[in-house]
CSV table of C-alpha atoms in Angstrom, one decimal:
chain,number,residue,atom,x,y,z
A,34,MET,CA,150.4,36.8,113.1
A,35,ASP,CA,150.8,33.1,113.1
A,36,LYS,CA,149.7,33.0,116.8
A,37,LEU,CA,146.7,35.2,115.9
A,38,LYS,CA,145.7,32.9,113.1
A,39,LEU,CA,145.9,29.9,115.4
A,40,ILE,CA,143.7,31.6,118.0
A,41,ILE,CA,141.1,32.6,115.4
A,42,LYS,CA,141.1,29.1,114.0
A,43,ARG,CA,140.7,27.6,117.5
A,44,GLU,CA,137.8,29.9,118.4
A,45,PHE,CA,136.1,29.3,115.1
A,46,LEU,CA,136.3,25.5,115.3
A,47,ALA,CA,135.3,25.5,119.0
A,48,LYS,CA,132.3,27.6,118.1
A,49,VAL,CA,131.1,25.7,115.0
A,50,LYS,CA,131.7,22.2,116.6
A,51,ASN,CA,129.6,23.2,119.6
A,52,LYS,CA,126.4,21.2,119.8
A,53,SER,CA,124.2,24.2,120.6
A,54,PHE,CA,125.7,26.0,117.5
A,55,ILE,CA,124.9,23.1,115.2
A,56,ILE,CA,121.4,22.6,116.6
A,57,MET,CA,120.5,26.3,116.3
A,58,THR,CA,122.0,26.5,112.9
A,59,ILE,CA,119.7,23.6,111.8
A,60,LEU,CA,116.6,24.5,113.8
A,61,SER,CA,116.6,28.3,113.3
A,62,PRO,CA,115.6,28.3,109.6
A,63,LEU,CA,112.9,25.8,110.3
A,64,LEU,CA,111.6,27.9,113.2
A,65,MET,CA,111.7,31.1,111.1
A,66,VAL,CA,109.9,29.5,108.2
A,67,GLY,CA,107.5,27.7,110.5
A,68,LEU,CA,106.7,31.0,112.3
A,69,PHE,CA,106.1,32.8,109.0
A,70,LEU,CA,103.8,30.0,107.8
A,71,LEU,CA,102.0,30.0,111.1
A,72,ILE,CA,101.4,33.8,110.8
A,73,VAL,CA,100.1,33.3,107.3
A,74,PHE,CA,97.8,30.5,108.4
A,75,LEU,CA,96.4,32.4,111.4
A,76,ASN,CA,95.8,35.5,109.3
A,77,GLN,CA,94.0,33.4,106.7
A,78,GLN,CA,91.9,31.6,109.3
A,79,ASN,CA,91.1,34.9,110.9
A,80,SER,CA,90.1,36.5,107.6
A,81,GLU,CA,87.9,33.5,106.6
A,82,GLU,CA,86.0,33.5,109.9
A,83,VAL,CA,82.5,34.7,109.4
A,84,ARG,CA,80.8,36.4,112.4
A,85,THR,CA,77.0,36.6,112.5
A,86,VAL,CA,75.6,39.8,114.0
A,87,SER,CA,72.0,40.5,114.6
A,88,PHE,CA,70.5,44.0,114.8
A,89,VAL,CA,67.4,45.8,116.0
A,90,ASP,CA,66.7,49.0,114.2
A,91,GLU,CA,63.9,50.9,116.0
A,92,SER,CA,64.6,54.0,114.0
A,93,ASN,CA,63.7,52.3,110.7
A,94,LEU,CA,66.3,54.3,108.9
A,95,LEU,CA,69.6,52.3,109.0
A,96,ALA,CA,68.5,48.7,108.3
A,97,PRO,CA,69.3,48.9,104.5
A,98,ILE,CA,73.1,49.4,105.2
A,99,PHE,CA,73.5,46.1,106.9
A,100,THR,CA,74.5,43.9,103.9
A,101,ASP,CA,76.5,40.8,104.3
A,102,THR,CA,80.3,40.9,103.7
A,103,ASN,CA,83.0,38.3,103.5
A,104,SER,CA,83.5,38.4,107.3
A,105,ILE,CA,80.2,39.6,108.7
A,106,LYS,CA,76.7,38.2,108.2
A,107,TYR,CA,73.8,40.4,109.4
A,108,ILE,CA,70.4,39.1,110.7
A,109,ASP,CA,67.4,41.5,111.1
A,110,LEU,CA,65.6,40.9,114.4
A,111,SER,CA,63.9,44.3,114.6
A,112,ALA,CA,60.5,42.7,114.6
A,113,LEU,CA,61.2,40.9,117.9
A,114,GLY,CA,62.2,44.0,119.9
A,115,ILE,CA,65.4,44.4,121.8
A,116,ASP,CA,64.6,42.2,124.8
A,117,GLU,CA,63.5,39.2,122.9
A,118,ALA,CA,66.3,39.7,120.3
A,119,ARG,CA,68.9,39.7,123.0
A,120,LYS,CA,67.6,36.4,124.4
A,121,GLN,CA,67.7,34.9,120.9
A,122,THR,CA,71.2,36.2,120.1
A,123,GLU,CA,72.9,35.1,123.3
A,124,GLY,CA,74.7,31.8,122.7
A,125,ASN,CA,73.7,31.7,119.0
A,126,TYR,CA,75.2,34.8,117.3
A,127,TYR,CA,78.4,36.8,117.8
A,128,GLY,CA,76.5,39.9,119.1
A,129,ILE,CA,73.6,42.2,118.6
A,130,LEU,CA,73.5,45.8,117.5
A,131,TYR,CA,70.8,48.0,119.0
A,132,ILE,CA,69.7,51.3,117.3
A,133,PRO,CA,67.0,53.0,119.5
A,134,LYS,CA,64.3,55.1,118.1
A,135,ASN,CA,65.1,58.8,117.9
A,136,ASP,CA,63.3,61.6,116.1
A,137,SER,CA,66.4,63.7,115.8
A,138,LEU,CA,69.3,62.6,113.5
A,139,LYS,CA,71.5,64.8,115.6
A,140,TYR,CA,71.1,62.4,118.6
A,141,LEU,CA,70.5,59.2,116.7
A,142,SER,CA,74.2,58.2,116.8
A,143,LYS,CA,74.5,58.7,120.6
A,144,GLY,CA,72.3,55.8,121.8
A,145,ILE,CA,73.6,53.0,119.6
A,146,GLN,CA,74.8,50.0,121.5
A,147,PHE,CA,76.5,46.6,120.8
A,148,TYR,CA,75.9,43.6,123.1
A,149,SER,CA,78.1,40.5,123.0
A,150,GLU,CA,79.3,37.8,125.3
A,151,ASP,CA,83.0,38.7,124.9
A,152,THR,CA,84.8,42.0,124.0
A,153,PRO,CA,84.0,42.6,120.4
A,154,SER,CA,86.6,42.8,117.6
A,155,LEU,CA,87.9,46.2,116.9
A,156,SER,CA,87.8,45.6,113.1
A,157,LEU,CA,84.2,44.5,113.3
A,158,LEU,CA,83.2,47.6,115.4
A,159,SER,CA,85.1,49.9,113.0
A,160,SER,CA,83.3,48.4,110.0
A,161,ILE,CA,79.9,48.9,111.6
A,162,GLU,CA,80.7,52.4,112.7
A,163,ASN,CA,81.8,53.4,109.2
A,164,LYS,CA,78.6,52.1,107.8
A,165,LEU,CA,76.5,54.0,110.4
A,166,GLU,CA,78.5,57.2,110.0
A,167,ASN,CA,78.2,57.3,106.2
A,168,LYS,CA,74.4,56.6,106.3
A,169,ILE,CA,73.6,59.1,109.1
A,170,ARG,CA,75.7,61.7,107.3
A,171,ASN,CA,73.8,61.1,104.0
A,172,LEU,CA,70.5,61.3,105.9
A,173,LYS,CA,71.5,64.7,107.4
A,174,ILE,CA,72.4,66.0,104.0
A,175,GLU,CA,69.1,64.9,102.5
A,176,GLN,CA,67.3,66.5,105.5
A,177,LEU,CA,68.9,69.8,104.7
A,178,ASN,CA,67.6,69.5,101.1
A,179,PHE,CA,71.0,69.3,99.5
A,180,ASP,CA,71.5,67.2,96.4
A,181,LEU,CA,73.4,64.1,97.7
A,182,ASP,CA,74.6,63.1,94.2
A,183,LYS,CA,76.1,66.5,93.6
A,184,ILE,CA,77.9,66.5,96.9
A,185,LYS,CA,79.3,63.0,96.2
A,186,ALA,CA,80.4,64.2,92.8
A,187,THR,CA,82.6,66.9,94.6
A,188,GLU,CA,84.6,64.2,96.4
A,189,THR,CA,88.0,64.0,95.0
A,190,SER,CA,91.0,61.7,95.5
A,191,VAL,CA,94.4,63.4,95.2
A,192,THR,CA,97.6,61.5,94.5
A,193,ILE,CA,100.6,63.7,94.5
A,194,ALA,CA,103.4,62.7,92.0
A,195,THR,CA,106.8,63.4,93.4
A,196,GLU,CA,110.0,64.1,91.5
A,197,ASN,CA,113.4,65.5,92.4
A,198,PHE,CA,115.0,68.5,90.7
A,199,ALA,CA,117.1,66.2,88.5
A,200,GLY,CA,113.9,64.9,86.9
A,201,GLU,CA,113.8,61.5,88.6
A,202,LYS,CA,110.4,60.3,89.7
A,203,SER,CA,109.7,58.8,93.0
A,204,SER,CA,106.7,57.4,94.9
A,205,LYS,CA,105.4,56.3,98.3
A,206,THR,CA,106.6,52.8,97.3
A,207,GLY,CA,110.2,54.1,97.2
A,208,SER,CA,109.9,55.5,100.7
A,209,VAL,CA,108.7,52.1,102.0
A,210,LEU,CA,111.5,50.3,100.2
A,211,ARG,CA,114.1,52.7,101.6
A,212,MET,CA,112.6,52.2,105.1
A,213,ILE,CA,112.7,48.4,104.8
A,214,ALA,CA,116.2,48.4,103.4
A,215,GLY,CA,117.7,50.7,106.0
A,216,GLY,CA,115.7,49.1,108.9
A,217,GLY,CA,116.7,45.6,107.8
A,218,PHE,CA,120.4,46.4,107.7
A,219,GLY,CA,120.4,48.3,111.0
A,220,TYR,CA,118.4,45.6,112.8
A,221,LEU,CA,120.8,42.9,111.4
A,222,ILE,CA,123.8,44.6,112.8
A,223,PHE,CA,122.0,45.1,116.2
A,224,MET,CA,121.2,41.4,116.4
A,225,PHE,CA,124.7,40.3,115.4
A,226,ILE,CA,126.3,42.5,118.0
A,227,ILE,CA,124.0,41.3,120.7
A,228,ILE,CA,124.3,37.6,119.9
A,229,TYR,CA,128.0,37.3,119.1
A,230,GLY,CA,129.3,40.0,121.4
A,231,THR,CA,127.7,38.1,124.2
A,232,SER,CA,129.2,34.9,122.9
A,233,VAL,CA,132.7,36.5,123.1
A,234,MET,CA,132.1,37.6,126.7
A,235,ARG,CA,130.9,34.1,127.7
A,236,SER,CA,133.9,32.5,126.0
A,237,VAL,CA,136.3,34.7,128.0
A,238,ILE,CA,134.4,34.0,131.3
A,239,GLU,CA,134.4,30.2,130.6
A,240,GLU,CA,138.2,30.1,130.0
A,241,LYS,CA,138.9,32.4,133.0
A,242,THR,CA,136.9,30.3,135.4
A,243,SER,CA,138.4,27.0,134.2
A,244,ARG,CA,141.9,28.5,134.6
A,245,ILE,CA,142.8,27.5,131.0
A,246,ILE,CA,143.6,31.2,130.4
A,247,GLU,CA,146.6,31.0,132.6
A,248,VAL,CA,148.2,28.4,130.3
A,249,ILE,CA,147.2,30.2,127.1
A,250,ILE,CA,148.6,33.7,128.0
A,251,SER,CA,152.0,32.1,128.7
A,252,SER,CA,152.3,31.7,125.0
A,253,VAL,CA,150.5,34.7,123.5
A,254,LYS,CA,149.9,38.3,124.4
A,255,PRO,CA,146.5,39.2,126.0
A,256,PHE,CA,145.8,41.5,123.1
A,257,GLN,CA,146.3,38.7,120.5
A,258,LEU,CA,144.1,36.4,122.5
A,259,MET,CA,141.3,39.0,122.8
A,260,LEU,CA,141.4,39.9,119.1
A,261,GLY,CA,141.6,36.2,118.1
A,262,LYS,CA,138.4,35.5,120.1
A,263,ILE,CA,136.6,38.5,118.6
A,264,LEU,CA,137.5,37.5,115.0
A,265,GLY,CA,136.9,33.8,115.5
A,266,ASN,CA,133.4,34.3,116.9
A,267,ALA,CA,132.7,36.8,114.1
A,268,PHE,CA,133.6,34.4,111.3
A,269,ALA,CA,131.5,31.7,113.0
A,270,GLY,CA,128.6,34.1,113.3
A,271,ILE,CA,128.9,35.2,109.6
A,272,LEU,CA,128.9,31.5,108.6
A,273,GLN,CA,125.8,30.9,110.6
A,274,PHE,CA,124.0,33.9,109.2
A,275,ILE,CA,124.8,32.8,105.6
A,276,ILE,CA,123.5,29.3,106.3
A,277,TRP,CA,120.3,30.7,107.9
A,278,ALA,CA,119.7,33.0,104.9
A,279,ILE,CA,120.3,30.3,102.3
A,280,SER,CA,118.4,27.5,104.0
A,281,ALA,CA,115.4,29.7,105.0
A,282,GLY,CA,115.1,31.0,101.5
A,283,LEU,CA,115.3,27.5,100.0
A,284,LEU,CA,112.8,26.2,102.5
A,285,LEU,CA,110.3,29.0,101.9
A,286,THR,CA,110.6,28.6,98.1
A,287,VAL,CA,110.1,24.8,98.3
A,288,ILE,CA,107.1,25.0,100.7
A,289,THR,CA,105.5,27.8,98.6
A,290,TYR,CA,106.0,25.7,95.4
A,291,VAL,CA,104.8,22.4,96.9
A,292,PHE,CA,101.8,23.7,98.7
A,293,GLY,CA,101.0,26.4,96.0
A,294,ILE,CA,100.1,29.0,98.6
A,295,GLU,CA,100.3,32.0,96.4
A,296,ALA,CA,99.1,30.3,93.3
A,297,THR,CA,96.0,28.9,95.0
A,298,ASN,CA,95.0,32.1,96.6
A,299,SER,CA,95.5,34.2,93.4
A,300,GLY,CA,93.7,31.5,91.3
A,301,THR,CA,90.7,31.6,93.6
A,302,ALA,CA,90.6,35.4,93.5
A,303,MET,CA,91.0,35.5,89.7
A,304,GLY,CA,88.2,33.1,89.2
A,305,GLN,CA,85.8,35.4,91.0
A,306,MET,CA,86.6,38.4,88.7
A,307,ASN,CA,85.1,39.3,85.3
A,308,PRO,CA,87.5,39.9,82.3
A,309,GLU,CA,87.3,43.7,82.8
A,310,MET,CA,88.3,43.5,86.5
A,311,MET,CA,91.1,41.1,85.6
A,312,GLN,CA,92.4,43.4,82.9
A,313,GLN,CA,92.3,46.4,85.3
A,314,MET,CA,94.0,44.4,88.0
A,315,GLN,CA,96.8,43.2,85.7
A,316,THR,CA,97.4,46.7,84.4
A,317,SER,CA,97.5,48.1,87.9
A,318,SER,CA,99.9,45.3,89.1
A,319,ALA,CA,102.2,45.9,86.1
A,320,SER,CA,102.3,49.6,86.8
A,321,GLU,CA,103.0,49.1,90.5
A,322,LEU,CA,105.7,46.5,89.7
A,323,GLN,CA,107.3,48.9,87.2
A,324,VAL,CA,107.3,51.7,89.8
A,325,ALA,CA,108.8,49.3,92.4
A,326,LEU,CA,111.5,48.2,90.1
A,327,GLN,CA,112.4,51.8,89.2
A,328,GLU,CA,112.6,52.6,92.9
A,329,ILE,CA,114.9,49.7,93.6
A,330,LYS,CA,117.0,50.8,90.7
A,331,ASN,CA,117.2,54.3,92.2
A,332,LEU,CA,118.5,53.0,95.6
A,333,PRO,CA,122.2,53.6,96.2
A,334,ILE,CA,122.8,49.8,96.3
A,335,LEU,CA,126.6,49.9,95.9
A,336,THR,CA,126.9,52.6,98.7
A,337,MET,CA,124.6,50.5,100.9
A,338,PHE,CA,126.5,47.3,100.3
A,339,PHE,CA,130.0,48.7,101.0
A,340,SER,CA,128.8,50.8,103.9
A,341,PHE,CA,127.1,47.8,105.4
A,342,ILE,CA,130.4,45.8,105.3
A,343,ILE,CA,132.4,48.6,107.0
A,344,TYR,CA,129.7,49.4,109.6
A,345,PHE,CA,129.1,45.8,110.2
A,346,ILE,CA,132.8,45.1,110.9
A,347,GLY,CA,133.4,48.3,112.8
A,348,GLY,CA,130.3,48.1,115.0
A,349,TYR,CA,130.9,44.5,115.9
A,350,LEU,CA,134.6,45.0,116.7
A,351,ILE,CA,133.8,48.0,119.0
A,352,TYR,CA,131.1,46.3,121.0
A,353,SER,CA,132.8,42.8,121.1
A,354,SER,CA,135.9,44.4,122.4
A,355,ILE,CA,133.8,45.9,125.2
A,356,TYR,CA,132.2,42.6,125.8
A,357,ALA,CA,135.6,40.9,126.0
A,358,ALA,CA,136.8,43.4,128.5
A,359,ILE,CA,133.7,42.9,130.7
A,360,GLY,CA,134.2,39.1,130.5
A,361,ALA,CA,137.8,39.4,131.6
A,362,ALA,CA,136.9,41.7,134.5
A,363,VAL,CA,134.3,39.5,136.1
A,364,ASP,CA,134.3,35.9,137.5
A,365,SER,CA,130.8,34.8,136.5
A,366,GLU,CA,128.1,35.9,134.0
A,367,THR,CA,125.9,37.1,137.0
A,368,ASP,CA,128.5,39.8,137.7
A,369,THR,CA,128.3,41.2,134.2
A,370,GLN,CA,124.8,42.8,134.9
A,371,GLN,CA,126.3,46.0,136.4
A,372,PHE,CA,128.2,46.6,133.2
A,373,MET,CA,125.6,45.6,130.6
A,374,MET,CA,123.3,48.6,130.8
A,375,PRO,CA,126.0,51.2,129.6
A,376,VAL,CA,126.8,48.9,126.7
A,377,MET,CA,123.2,48.2,125.7
A,378,LEU,CA,122.0,51.8,126.1
A,379,PRO,CA,123.7,53.2,122.9
A,380,LEU,CA,122.4,50.2,120.9
A,381,ILE,CA,118.8,50.7,122.1
A,382,ILE,CA,119.0,54.4,121.5
A,383,ALA,CA,120.4,53.7,118.0
A,384,ILE,CA,117.4,51.5,117.1
A,385,TYR,CA,114.9,54.0,118.5
A,386,VAL,CA,116.5,57.0,116.8
A,387,GLY,CA,117.0,55.0,113.6
A,388,PHE,CA,113.4,54.2,113.2
A,389,SER,CA,112.2,57.7,114.4
A,390,VAL,CA,114.5,59.7,112.0
A,391,ILE,CA,113.1,57.8,108.9
A,392,GLU,CA,110.6,60.7,108.8
A,393,ASN,CA,113.4,63.2,108.7
A,394,PRO,CA,116.6,61.4,107.6
A,395,HIS,CA,118.5,64.6,107.0
A,396,GLY,CA,117.6,66.4,110.3
A,397,PRO,CA,120.1,67.4,113.0
A,398,ILE,CA,119.1,64.4,115.2
A,399,ALA,CA,119.7,62.0,112.4
A,400,LEU,CA,123.0,63.6,111.5
A,401,ALA,CA,124.3,63.7,115.1
A,402,PHE,CA,123.5,60.1,115.9
A,403,SER,CA,124.8,58.9,112.5
A,404,LEU,CA,128.2,60.5,113.3
A,405,PHE,CA,128.4,59.3,116.9
A,406,PRO,CA,130.5,56.1,116.7
A,407,LEU,CA,128.5,54.0,119.1
A,408,THR,CA,125.2,54.6,117.2
A,409,SER,CA,126.5,55.3,113.7
A,410,PRO,CA,126.6,51.6,112.5
A,411,ILE,CA,122.8,51.4,112.9
A,412,VAL,CA,121.6,55.0,112.3
A,413,MET,CA,123.8,55.7,109.3
A,414,LEU,CA,122.7,52.5,107.6
A,415,MET,CA,119.1,53.5,108.1
A,416,ARG,CA,119.8,57.0,106.5
A,417,ILE,CA,121.9,55.9,103.5
A,418,PRO,CA,118.9,54.6,101.4
A,419,PHE,CA,117.4,58.1,101.6
A,420,GLY,CA,120.6,59.6,100.2
A,421,VAL,CA,123.4,60.9,102.4
A,422,PRO,CA,126.3,63.2,101.3
A,423,TRP,CA,129.6,61.5,100.9
A,424,TRP,CA,131.3,63.8,103.4
A,425,GLN,CA,129.0,62.6,106.1
A,426,ILE,CA,129.6,58.9,105.4
A,427,ILE,CA,133.4,59.4,105.2
A,428,THR,CA,133.4,61.4,108.4
A,429,SER,CA,131.2,58.8,110.2
A,430,MET,CA,133.5,56.0,109.1
A,431,LEU,CA,136.7,57.8,110.1
A,432,LEU,CA,135.2,58.5,113.6
A,433,LEU,CA,134.1,54.8,113.8
A,434,ILE,CA,137.6,53.6,112.9
A,435,GLY,CA,139.2,56.0,115.4
A,436,THR,CA,136.8,55.0,118.1
A,437,PHE,CA,137.5,51.3,117.4
A,438,ILE,CA,141.2,51.8,117.8
A,439,LEU,CA,140.7,53.7,121.1
A,440,ILE,CA,138.2,51.3,122.6
A,441,VAL,CA,140.3,48.2,121.6
A,442,TRP,CA,143.3,49.9,123.3
A,443,PHE,CA,141.3,50.5,126.5
A,444,ALA,CA,139.7,47.1,126.4
A,445,ALA,CA,143.1,45.4,125.9
A,446,LYS,CA,144.4,47.2,129.1
A,447,ILE,CA,141.4,46.0,131.1
A,448,TYR,CA,141.6,42.5,129.5
A,449,ARG,CA,145.3,41.9,130.4
A,450,VAL,CA,144.8,42.8,134.0
A,451,GLY,CA,141.3,41.4,134.6
A,452,ILE,CA,142.0,38.0,132.9
A,453,LEU,CA,144.1,36.9,135.9
A,454,MET,CA,142.0,38.5,138.6
A,455,TYR,CA,139.9,36.2,140.7
A,456,GLY,CA,137.6,36.4,143.7
A,457,LYS,CA,137.0,40.1,143.5
A,458,LYS,CA,134.0,42.0,142.0
A,459,PRO,CA,135.4,44.9,140.1
A,460,THR,CA,133.9,48.4,140.3
A,461,TYR,CA,134.1,51.3,137.8
A,462,LYS,CA,136.7,52.8,140.1
A,463,GLU,CA,138.7,49.6,139.9
A,464,LEU,CA,138.5,49.5,136.1
A,465,TYR,CA,139.8,53.0,136.0
A,466,LYS,CA,142.9,52.0,138.0
A,467,TRP,CA,143.5,49.1,135.6
A,468,LEU,CA,143.6,51.5,132.7
A,469,LYS,CA,146.5,53.4,134.4
A,470,TYR,CA,148.6,50.3,135.1
């Protein structure tokens, strides 16, 4: 145990004192916050951009619907005709909408065209199409001598209230929160395994190629060395993740407070509302907040927390053991490519299945992949927020622990042989022979 502690300490200190580790620990929160602010800024600029669109309505039926919005300004050039209007629009406006004359409402929508210098925005086209569809529909209803007001009065919005058999209410907000919580935990484990599992592999390759390993294993067993590397890198990774989370949160809070991003936007919006609209908005926001808080309260937070710790540790130990074995078997990082696909495949499948089974978290596919040890750390964490029976969680954890012990045993056998092998590219057949030594 003393030797294992020394190896863990050595790996941990070697990792945290590395210049790239220090630089990325400092820069990553800045990059994450900067990227977030850039996305907010670009969305704000995009939403504030006003496009000017001219139109020619030869049908004399649809012009009244083209009223200015926050993002689109309309100019009526119907009096000029389409040819002259196109000349005037080109280089001056975003584009021109042409509505040809047609005596039949049935075919009126078929000949409408939009001309622009570049490919038009999908959101702009969708906005114009919705206006035209609603107006032409209303014109057809009037042509059939139906009362449009009565038909509009029949339109009904249905919101289904959901509640379980125990009497606890739920909502769509709860499903979104469960999806975010499960997806966030699953993706965090995925990223941790990829980043720090690869780090273990590179560390093994570096020591093997520099022949330092020959000196080290004269004092410790290969299994102790492998386990020490895995745990040392894990502790360094956890420290880095904690620093990232704290510093990114503080940076975002300070920037939001200093620049008043939310306050400015909300203040501007509130200033444009009358008292009744403000009261309605406040009531709606309070109701939504209350629902959200109730949904958060209904989440199995303790189960999620303890399950995350176990799956986090178990998933990392399984894959980092495989990465360590691969590092010991090869002479350079280039040679690892032939072994990486079988390792990455279960992780990729887990992410894909995890997000796809959110629609059916209790189905047979979700159950199977949440029990399979190589995918359970991700898939099971995505299922737990939706409520999973305890027997499934316990079974999944037992399978995970059993698989971890088995894989560590196999990895250690490959590690102890491969760590001193030089100048030969191993094959799967060769690895199988090593397991029998």
